[in-house]
PDB file of C-alpha atoms in Angstrom:
ATOM      1  CA  MET A   6       0.224  -0.040   0.101  1.00 74.00           C
ATOM      2  CA  ALA A   7       0.872   3.738  -0.382  1.00 76.00           C
ATOM      3  CA  LEU A   8      -0.274   6.504   1.904  1.00 80.00           C
ATOM      4  CA  ILE A   9      -0.169  10.072   0.733  1.00 82.00           C
ATOM      5  CA  VAL A  10      -1.210  13.093   2.260  1.00 83.00           C
ATOM      6  CA  ALA A  11      -3.059  15.583  -0.368  1.00 84.00           C
ATOM      7  CA  SER A  12      -5.076  18.626  -0.901  1.00 85.00           C
ATOM      8  CA  ALA A  13      -7.717  18.952  -3.374  1.00 84.00           C
ATOM      9  CA  GLN A  14      -7.032  22.632  -3.581  1.00 79.00           C
ATOM     10  CA  LEU A  15      -4.092  23.938  -5.708  1.00 76.00           C
ATOM     11  CA  GLN A  16      -3.382  27.263  -3.355  1.00 76.00           C
ATOM     12  CA  ARG A  17      -4.257  28.466   0.282  1.00 75.00           C
ATOM     13  CA  ASP A  18      -7.302  30.474   0.852  1.00 75.00           C
ATOM     14  CA  ASP A  19      -6.605  34.146   0.632  1.00 70.00           C
ATOM     15  CA  THR A  20      -8.365  35.073   3.771  1.00 75.00           C
ATOM     16  CA  SER A  21      -7.310  32.292   6.237  1.00 76.00           C
ATOM     17  CA  GLY A  22      -4.210  30.805   4.303  1.00 77.00           C
ATOM     18  CA  ARG A  23      -5.206  27.199   5.241  1.00 83.00           C
ATOM     19  CA  MET A  24      -5.925  24.469   2.692  1.00 85.00           C
ATOM     20  CA  PRO A  25      -7.826  21.113   3.682  1.00 88.00           C
ATOM     21  CA  TYR A  26      -5.777  17.935   3.479  1.00 89.00           C
ATOM     22  CA  SER A  27      -6.671  14.288   3.485  1.00 90.00           C
ATOM     23  CA  LEU A  28      -4.809  10.924   3.835  1.00 90.00           C
ATOM     24  CA  LEU A  29      -5.334   8.689   0.816  1.00 89.00           C
ATOM     25  CA  LYS A  30      -4.486   5.124   0.992  1.00 89.00           C
ATOM     26  CA  PHE A  31      -3.957   3.410  -2.117  1.00 87.00           C
ATOM     27  CA  SER A  32      -2.994  -0.414  -3.233  1.00 86.00           C
ATOM     28  CA  VAL A  33       0.026  -0.756  -5.620  1.00 74.00           C
ATOM     29  CA  PRO A  34       1.137  -1.336  -8.040  1.00 74.00           C
ATOM     30  CA  ALA A  35      -2.159  -0.983  -9.506  1.00 84.00           C
ATOM     31  CA  TRP A  36      -2.965   2.485  -7.606  1.00 83.00           C
ATOM     32  CA  THR A  37      -6.560   1.469  -6.519  1.00 93.00           C
ATOM     33  CA  LEU A  38      -7.999   3.975  -4.015  1.00 93.00           C
ATOM     34  CA  GLN A  39      -8.822   2.047  -1.036  1.00 94.00           C
ATOM     35  CA  SER A  40      -9.768   4.856   1.649  1.00 93.00           C
ATOM     36  CA  ARG A  41      -9.760   8.704   2.120  1.00 93.00           C
ATOM     37  CA  GLN A  42      -9.658  10.190   5.628  1.00 91.00           C
ATOM     38  CA  ASP A  43     -10.090  13.747   6.268  1.00 92.00           C
ATOM     39  CA  LEU A  44      -7.312  15.362   8.385  1.00 89.00           C
ATOM     40  CA  GLY A  45      -8.529  18.973   8.736  1.00 87.00           C
ATOM     41  CA  SER A  46      -7.766  22.310   7.321  1.00 87.00           C
ATOM     42  CA  PHE A  47      -4.282  23.813   8.091  1.00 83.00           C
ATOM     43  CA  ASP A  48      -2.252  26.801   7.935  1.00 78.00           C
ATOM     44  CA  VAL A  49       0.554  25.975   5.459  1.00 72.00           C
ATOM     45  CA  LEU A  50       3.188  27.772   3.485  1.00 69.00           C
ATOM     46  CA  ASN A  51       3.957  26.835  -0.370  1.00 60.00           C
ATOM     47  CA  GLY A  52       1.558  23.879  -0.009  1.00 59.00           C
ATOM     48  CA  THR A  53       3.518  22.176   2.487  1.00 68.00           C
ATOM     49  CA  PRO A  54       1.546  19.156   3.996  1.00 74.00           C
ATOM     50  CA  PRO A  55       0.955  18.497   7.539  1.00 77.00           C
ATOM     51  CA  SER A  56       3.272  16.081   9.174  1.00 76.00           C
ATOM     52  CA  ILE A  57       1.671  12.809   9.978  1.00 77.00           C
ATOM     53  CA  THR A  58       2.221  10.720  13.019  1.00 74.00           C
ATOM     54  CA  ARG A  59       1.135   7.197  14.628  1.00 70.00           C
ATOM     55  CA  GLY A  60      -0.956   7.768  17.676  1.00 69.00           C
ATOM     56  CA  SER A  61      -1.057   5.437  20.628  1.00 65.00           C
ATOM     57  CA  ASP A  62      -4.110   3.775  19.153  1.00 75.00           C
ATOM     58  CA  GLY A  63      -2.130   2.856  16.154  1.00 71.00           C
ATOM     59  CA  ARG A  64      -4.071   5.447  13.900  1.00 78.00           C
ATOM     60  CA  LEU A  65      -2.315   7.943  11.988  1.00 79.00           C
ATOM     61  CA  LYS A  66      -3.062  11.486  12.419  1.00 80.00           C
ATOM     62  CA  PRO A  67      -1.561  15.087  11.786  1.00 81.00           C
ATOM     63  CA  GLN A  68       1.131  15.956  14.110  1.00 72.00           C
ATOM     64  CA  LEU A  69       0.329  19.139  16.177  1.00 67.00           C
ATOM     65  CA  ALA A  70       2.191  22.037  14.731  1.00 62.00           C
ATOM     66  CA  GLU A  71       2.775  23.406  18.275  1.00 57.00           C
ATOM     67  CA  ILE A  72       4.490  20.057  19.136  1.00 59.00           C
ATOM     68  CA  ASP A  73       8.187  21.071  19.285  1.00 66.00           C
ATOM     69  CA  LEU A  74      10.025  17.618  18.726  1.00 69.00           C
ATOM     70  CA  THR A  75      13.461  18.964  19.224  1.00 77.00           C
ATOM     71  CA  SER A  76      12.607  20.204  22.580  1.00 80.00           C
ATOM     72  CA  GLU A  77      10.753  16.978  23.420  1.00 80.00           C
ATOM     73  CA  LEU A  78      13.952  15.135  22.392  1.00 81.00           C
ATOM     74  CA  ARG A  79      16.610  17.148  24.267  1.00 80.00           C
ATOM     75  CA  ALA A  80      14.168  16.434  27.539  1.00 81.00           C
ATOM     76  CA  GLU A  81      13.904  12.880  27.000  1.00 83.00           C
ATOM     77  CA  LEU A  82      17.775  12.585  26.575  1.00 81.00           C
ATOM     78  CA  SER A  83      18.376  14.182  29.732  1.00 78.00           C
ATOM     79  CA  ARG A  84      17.109  11.082  31.263  1.00 81.00           C
ATOM     80  CA  TYR A  85      19.158   8.778  29.788  1.00 82.00           C
ATOM     81  CA  ALA A  86      22.818   7.623  30.859  1.00 77.00           C
ATOM     82  CA  GLY A  87      25.181   9.754  28.872  1.00 73.00           C
ATOM     83  CA  GLY A  88      22.424  11.932  27.821  1.00 76.00           C
ATOM     84  CA  ALA A  89      24.028  15.235  29.581  1.00 71.00           C
ATOM     85  CA  THR A  90      26.801  15.137  26.934  1.00 74.00           C
ATOM     86  CA  VAL A  91      24.672  15.104  24.021  1.00 80.00           C
ATOM     87  CA  THR A  92      24.021  18.873  23.301  1.00 81.00           C
ATOM     88  CA  PHE A  93      21.907  20.574  20.406  1.00 82.00           C
ATOM     89  CA  ALA A  94      20.368  17.203  19.574  1.00 85.00           C
ATOM     90  CA  THR A  95      17.994  17.258  16.493  1.00 87.00           C
ATOM     91  CA  PRO A  96      15.669  14.636  15.643  1.00 88.00           C
ATOM     92  CA  LEU A  97      16.256  13.337  11.852  1.00 91.00           C
ATOM     93  CA  ALA A  98      14.269  10.151  11.550  1.00 91.00           C
ATOM     94  CA  THR A  99      12.400   7.418  13.521  1.00 89.00           C
ATOM     95  CA  SER A 100      11.174   4.077  12.922  1.00 90.00           C
ATOM     96  CA  ALA A 101       9.696   1.556  15.641  1.00 88.00           C
ATOM     97  CA  ASN A 102      11.359   2.584  18.975  1.00 89.00           C
ATOM     98  CA  THR A 103      14.626   3.915  17.454  1.00 93.00           C
ATOM     99  CA  ALA A 104      15.362   7.454  16.481  1.00 92.00           C
ATOM    100  CA  LEU A 105      18.285   8.784  14.532  1.00 95.00           C
ATOM    101  CA  ILE A 106      19.751  12.028  15.913  1.00 92.00           C
ATOM    102  CA  GLY A 107      22.276  14.765  15.066  1.00 91.00           C
ATOM    103  CA  TYR A 108      24.043  16.374  17.753  1.00 89.00           C
ATOM    104  CA  THR A 109      27.314  17.770  19.049  1.00 84.00           C
ATOM    105  CA  ALA A 110      29.334  15.973  22.003  1.00 68.00           C
ATOM    106  CA  SER A 111      29.700  18.924  24.338  1.00 59.00           C
ATOM    107  CA  GLN A 112      28.967  22.736  24.459  1.00 49.00           C
ATOM    108  CA  ASN A 113      32.528  23.319  23.145  1.00 49.00           C
ATOM    109  CA  ALA A 114      32.423  20.972  20.082  1.00 52.00           C
ATOM    110  CA  HIS A 115      32.315  22.204  16.585  1.00 58.00           C
ATOM    111  CA  GLY A 116      31.892  19.321  14.829  1.00 70.00           C
ATOM    112  CA  ALA A 117      28.631  17.143  14.168  1.00 85.00           C
ATOM    113  CA  ALA A 118      27.666  13.829  15.728  1.00 90.00           C
ATOM    114  CA  TYR A 119      25.128  11.129  14.932  1.00 94.00           C
ATOM    115  CA  ALA A 120      23.568   8.442  16.998  1.00 93.00           C
ATOM    116  CA  LEU A 121      20.681   5.990  17.350  1.00 95.00           C
ATOM    117  CA  LEU A 122      18.482   6.638  20.383  1.00 92.00           C
ATOM    118  CA  HIS A 123      17.144   3.117  21.304  1.00 92.00           C
ATOM    119  CA  ARG A 124      14.259   4.152  23.657  1.00 88.00           C
ATOM    120  CA  THR A 125      13.326   0.384  24.609  1.00 88.00           C
ATOM    121  CA  GLN A 126      17.027  -0.215  26.002  1.00 88.00           C
ATOM    122  CA  ARG A 127      17.178   3.800  27.015  1.00 87.00           C
ATOM    123  CA  SER A 128      20.446   3.858  25.275  1.00 88.00           C
ATOM    124  CA  ILE A 129      22.337   6.310  22.903  1.00 90.00           C
ATOM    125  CA  VAL A 130      25.003   4.754  20.569  1.00 92.00           C
ATOM    126  CA  ARG A 131      27.088   7.021  18.399  1.00 92.00           C
ATOM    127  CA  ILE A 132      27.242   5.970  14.789  1.00 95.00           C
ATOM    128  CA  GLU A 133      31.235   5.533  14.221  1.00 94.00           C
ATOM    129  CA  GLY A 134      32.867   7.270  11.467  1.00 92.00           C
ATOM    130  CA  VAL A 135      30.176   9.679  10.718  1.00 93.00           C
ATOM    131  CA  PRO A 136      30.667  12.546   9.380  1.00 91.00           C
ATOM    132  CA  GLY A 137      34.112  11.693   9.095  1.00 89.00           C
ATOM    133  CA  SER A 138      35.453  13.726   6.002  1.00 90.00           C
ATOM    134  CA  ASP A 139      31.912  14.209   4.621  1.00 92.00           C
ATOM    135  CA  PRO A 140      30.846  17.875   5.092  1.00 89.00           C
ATOM    136  CA  GLU A 141      27.170  17.207   5.007  1.00 90.00           C
ATOM    137  CA  PRO A 142      26.256  13.371   5.338  1.00 93.00           C
ATOM    138  CA  ALA A 143      23.242  11.863   3.790  1.00 94.00           C
ATOM    139  CA  LEU A 144      21.877   9.483   6.283  1.00 96.00           C
ATOM    140  CA  THR A 145      19.142   7.201   5.820  1.00 95.00           C
ATOM    141  CA  LEU A 146      17.501   5.276   8.756  1.00 96.00           C
ATOM    142  CA  ALA A 147      16.159   1.720   7.637  1.00 95.00           C
ATOM    143  CA  PRO A 148      12.687   0.583   8.533  1.00 92.00           C
ATOM    144  CA  GLY A 149      12.834  -1.068  11.809  1.00 93.00           C
ATOM    145  CA  GLY A 150      15.419   1.313  12.979  1.00 95.00           C
ATOM    146  CA  GLN A 151      18.157  -1.142  13.282  1.00 96.00           C
ATOM    147  CA  PHE A 152      20.459   0.043  10.318  1.00 98.00           C
ATOM    148  CA  VAL A 153      21.331   3.394   9.191  1.00 98.00           C
ATOM    149  CA  LEU A 154      22.674   4.141   5.418  1.00 98.00           C
ATOM    150  CA  HIS A 155      25.623   6.786   4.816  1.00 98.00           C
ATOM    151  CA  SER A 156      25.556   7.921   1.283  1.00 97.00           C
ATOM    152  CA  VAL A 157      29.048   9.544   1.216  1.00 97.00           C
ATOM    153  CA  ARG A 158      29.590  12.883  -0.200  1.00 95.00           C
ATOM    154  CA  ALA A 159      32.726  14.959  -1.013  1.00 93.00           C
ATOM    155  CA  PHE A 160      33.556  18.218  -2.793  1.00 90.00           C
ATOM    156  CA  SER A 161      34.717  17.943  -6.472  1.00 81.00           C
ATOM    157  CA  SER A 162      35.561  20.560  -8.946  1.00 75.00           C
ATOM    158  CA  LYS A 163      32.943  21.046 -11.829  1.00 71.00           C
ATOM    159  CA  GLN A 164      32.747  23.788 -14.215  1.00 69.00           C
ATOM    160  CA  GLY A 165      35.535  25.937 -12.380  1.00 71.00           C
ATOM    161  CA  SER A 166      33.742  25.618  -8.893  1.00 79.00           C
ATOM    162  CA  ARG A 167      33.702  23.312  -5.930  1.00 83.00           C
ATOM    163  CA  GLN A 168      30.437  21.423  -5.839  1.00 87.00           C
ATOM    164  CA  LEU A 169      29.287  18.870  -3.143  1.00 90.00           C
ATOM    165  CA  ALA A 170      28.424  15.375  -4.784  1.00 92.00           C
ATOM    166  CA  ALA A 171      27.627  11.736  -3.921  1.00 95.00           C
ATOM    167  CA  THR A 172      30.946   9.440  -4.350  1.00 96.00           C
ATOM    168  CA  GLY A 173      28.927   6.402  -4.828  1.00 96.00           C
ATOM    169  CA  GLU A 174      30.035   5.028  -1.584  1.00 97.00           C
ATOM    170  CA  LEU A 175      27.535   3.513   0.659  1.00 98.00           C
ATOM    171  CA  ARG A 176      28.304   2.455   4.116  1.00 98.00           C
ATOM    172  CA  LEU A 177      25.830   0.638   6.142  1.00 98.00           C
ATOM    173  CA  TYR A 178      25.623   0.743   9.911  1.00 98.00           C
ATOM    174  CA  GLY A 179      23.767  -1.435  12.445  1.00 97.00           C
ATOM    175  CA  ALA A 180      22.126  -0.847  15.697  1.00 97.00           C
ATOM    176  CA  ASP A 181      25.346  -0.936  17.718  1.00 97.00           C
ATOM    177  CA  GLY A 182      26.745   2.059  15.430  1.00 97.00           C
ATOM    178  CA  LYS A 183      29.459   0.032  13.997  1.00 97.00           C
ATOM    179  CA  LEU A 184      30.181  -0.227   9.993  1.00 97.00           C
ATOM    180  CA  VAL A 185      28.526  -3.841   8.841  1.00 97.00           C
ATOM    181  CA  SER A 186      29.027  -3.329   5.019  1.00 97.00           C
ATOM    182  CA  GLN A 187      30.570  -0.951   2.575  1.00 97.00           C
ATOM    183  CA  GLN A 188      30.372  -0.867  -1.348  1.00 97.00           C
ATOM    184  CA  THR A 189      30.849   1.484  -4.000  1.00 97.00           C
ATOM    185  CA  ASP A 190      28.169   1.840  -7.000  1.00 97.00           C
ATOM    186  CA  GLU A 191      28.881   4.496  -9.650  1.00 97.00           C
ATOM    187  CA  ARG A 192      25.474   4.498 -10.883  1.00 96.00           C
ATOM    188  CA  VAL A 193      24.702   6.730  -7.844  1.00 96.00           C
ATOM    189  CA  ALA A 194      27.652   8.929  -7.859  1.00 96.00           C
ATOM    190  CA  GLY A 195      27.412  12.540  -8.662  1.00 93.00           C
ATOM    191  CA  ASP A 196      23.913  14.326  -8.511  1.00 91.00           C
ATOM    192  CA  TRP A 197      22.027  11.495  -6.812  1.00 93.00           C
ATOM    193  CA  TYR A 198      20.128  11.790  -3.472  1.00 90.00           C
ATOM    194  CA  PRO A 199      18.860   8.893  -1.075  1.00 91.00           C
ATOM    195  CA  ILE A 200      15.144   9.129  -0.472  1.00 86.00           C
ATOM    196  CA  ALA A 201      14.434   5.627   1.095  1.00 87.00           C
ATOM    197  CA  LEU A 202      15.330   2.354   1.993  1.00 91.00           C
ATOM    198  CA  THR A 203      12.675  -0.623   1.594  1.00 89.00           C
ATOM    199  CA  PRO A 204      12.112  -3.473   3.994  1.00 90.00           C
ATOM    200  CA  GLN A 205      13.719  -5.819   1.043  1.00 91.00           C
ATOM    201  CA  GLY A 206      16.925  -3.983   1.532  1.00 94.00           C
ATOM    202  CA  VAL A 207      17.014  -1.509  -1.621  1.00 93.00           C
ATOM    203  CA  ALA A 208      18.482   1.914  -1.283  1.00 94.00           C
ATOM    204  CA  VAL A 209      16.191   4.230  -3.628  1.00 89.00           C
ATOM    205  CA  TYR A 210      18.244   7.149  -5.176  1.00 90.00           C
ATOM    206  CA  THR A 211      16.898  10.307  -7.284  1.00 85.00           C
ATOM    207  CA  ASP A 212      18.468  12.825  -9.338  1.00 86.00           C
ATOM    208  CA  ARG A 213      15.843  15.444  -8.976  1.00 75.00           C
ATOM    209  CA  ARG A 214      14.624  15.079 -12.645  1.00 78.00           C
ATOM    210  CA  GLY A 215      12.237  12.384 -12.133  1.00 73.00           C
ATOM    211  CA  THR A 216      14.748   9.414 -12.681  1.00 82.00           C
ATOM    212  CA  TYR A 217      15.302   6.632 -10.152  1.00 84.00           C
ATOM    213  CA  ARG A 218      17.979   4.309  -9.375  1.00 90.00           C
ATOM    214  CA  PHE A 219      17.916   1.405  -7.093  1.00 92.00           C
ATOM    215  CA  VAL A 220      20.998  -0.311  -5.378  1.00 95.00           C
ATOM    216  CA  THR A 221      20.657  -3.612  -3.294  1.00 95.00           C
ATOM    217  CA  LEU A 222      22.291  -3.762  -0.181  1.00 96.00           C
ATOM    218  CA  GLY A 223      22.137  -7.527   0.551  1.00 94.00           C
ATOM    219  CA  ARG A 224      20.359  -7.754   3.718  1.00 94.00           C
ATOM    220  CA  MET A 225      16.532  -7.371   4.686  1.00 95.00           C
ATOM    221  CA  PHE A 226      15.201  -4.663   7.012  1.00 95.00           C
ATOM    222  CA  GLY A 227      12.370  -4.313   9.200  1.00 92.00           C
ATOM    223  CA  VAL A 228       8.641  -3.426   8.025  1.00 86.00           C
ATOM    224  CA  GLU A 229       7.909  -0.508  10.464  1.00 86.00           C
ATOM    225  CA  PRO A 230       7.361   2.745   8.545  1.00 81.00           C
ATOM    226  CA  VAL A 231      10.280   5.428   8.909  1.00 85.00           C
ATOM    227  CA  GLN A 232       9.020   9.042   9.753  1.00 80.00           C
ATOM    228  CA  ASP A 233      11.114  12.210   9.818  1.00 78.00           C
ATOM    229  CA  PRO A 234      10.200  15.851   9.801  1.00 68.00           C
ATOM    230  CA  ASN A 235      10.644  16.558   6.094  1.00 63.00           C
ATOM    231  CA  THR A 236       7.259  17.302   4.884  1.00 53.00           C
ATOM    232  CA  ASP A 237       7.698  18.541   1.461  1.00 52.00           C
ATOM    233  CA  ASP A 238       9.298  18.325  -1.925  1.00 54.00           C
ATOM    234  CA  LEU A 239      10.367  21.923  -2.422  1.00 50.00           C
ATOM    235  CA  GLY A 240      14.006  21.292  -3.312  1.00 54.00           C
ATOM    236  CA  GLY A 241      12.989  18.409  -5.430  1.00 52.00           C
ATOM    237  CA  THR A 242      15.150  15.857  -3.381  1.00 54.00           C
ATOM    238  CA  ARG A 243      12.202  13.637  -2.228  1.00 56.00           C
ATOM    239  CA  PRO A 244       9.633  13.188  -5.357  1.00 52.00           C
ATOM    240  CA  GLY A 245       7.573  10.230  -5.170  1.00 53.00           C
ATOM    241  CA  VAL A 246       8.397   8.937  -1.590  1.00 53.00           C
ATOM    242  CA  ILE A 247       6.564   5.669  -0.875  1.00 50.00           C
ATOM    243  CA  TYR A 248       7.196   3.378   1.691  1.00 44.00           C
ATOM    244  CA  ALA A 249       6.100  -0.166   0.636  1.00 43.00           C
ATOM    245  CA  GLY A 250       6.568  -3.198   2.613  1.00 41.00           C
ATOM    246  CA  GLY A 251       5.710  -6.879   2.643  1.00 36.00           C
TER     247      GLY A 251
END
């Protein structure tokens, strides 16, 4: 199945600045509409849809805008062993009972660090070797939250200027933060961006022009959906993101 948040309106209401949204459930690959759930009307900018979260009853519902996920994360970390050394923490993605976070190790640290927050074990596990020499690491949390893919990027000279681009190197890390596999695929080197990992162990990439490429990582992941704060495709980096399982 595929779940899509969409509005029947192309533009916001001029008076209220709001747009109505619905949650559409399709069966794939036939793309047959199975159900439609009204989500309500939202004050949005540039057509940005509301974030969706799974409630305690298991139902999907809109994430309230007034909830500050970053503040909630930092309050949670203060209750964990070693959480006091994790400063400026930011949630990047969640799946099952695991969150991928970015942070600095202390108030005086200048470089970024990344970790997996295992809520069941109440533990924080740093991802070793990330960011390394990568100035802006592209990290993708796998369904189930037990793996993280690092699509390595580096600066290269192009048309007389230095540009950041994917090297084609893919590093997969496990729940303990250690490297479990490493491979290079030249097909996703250059202007390619990771947008998802499937439960079947396939990394999905796009080039912002509607082209997709798929890299098999050689292992199975979980089936729990991955959620992240990104709710729009204004930059063209996340076209057609579909979570597929089973």
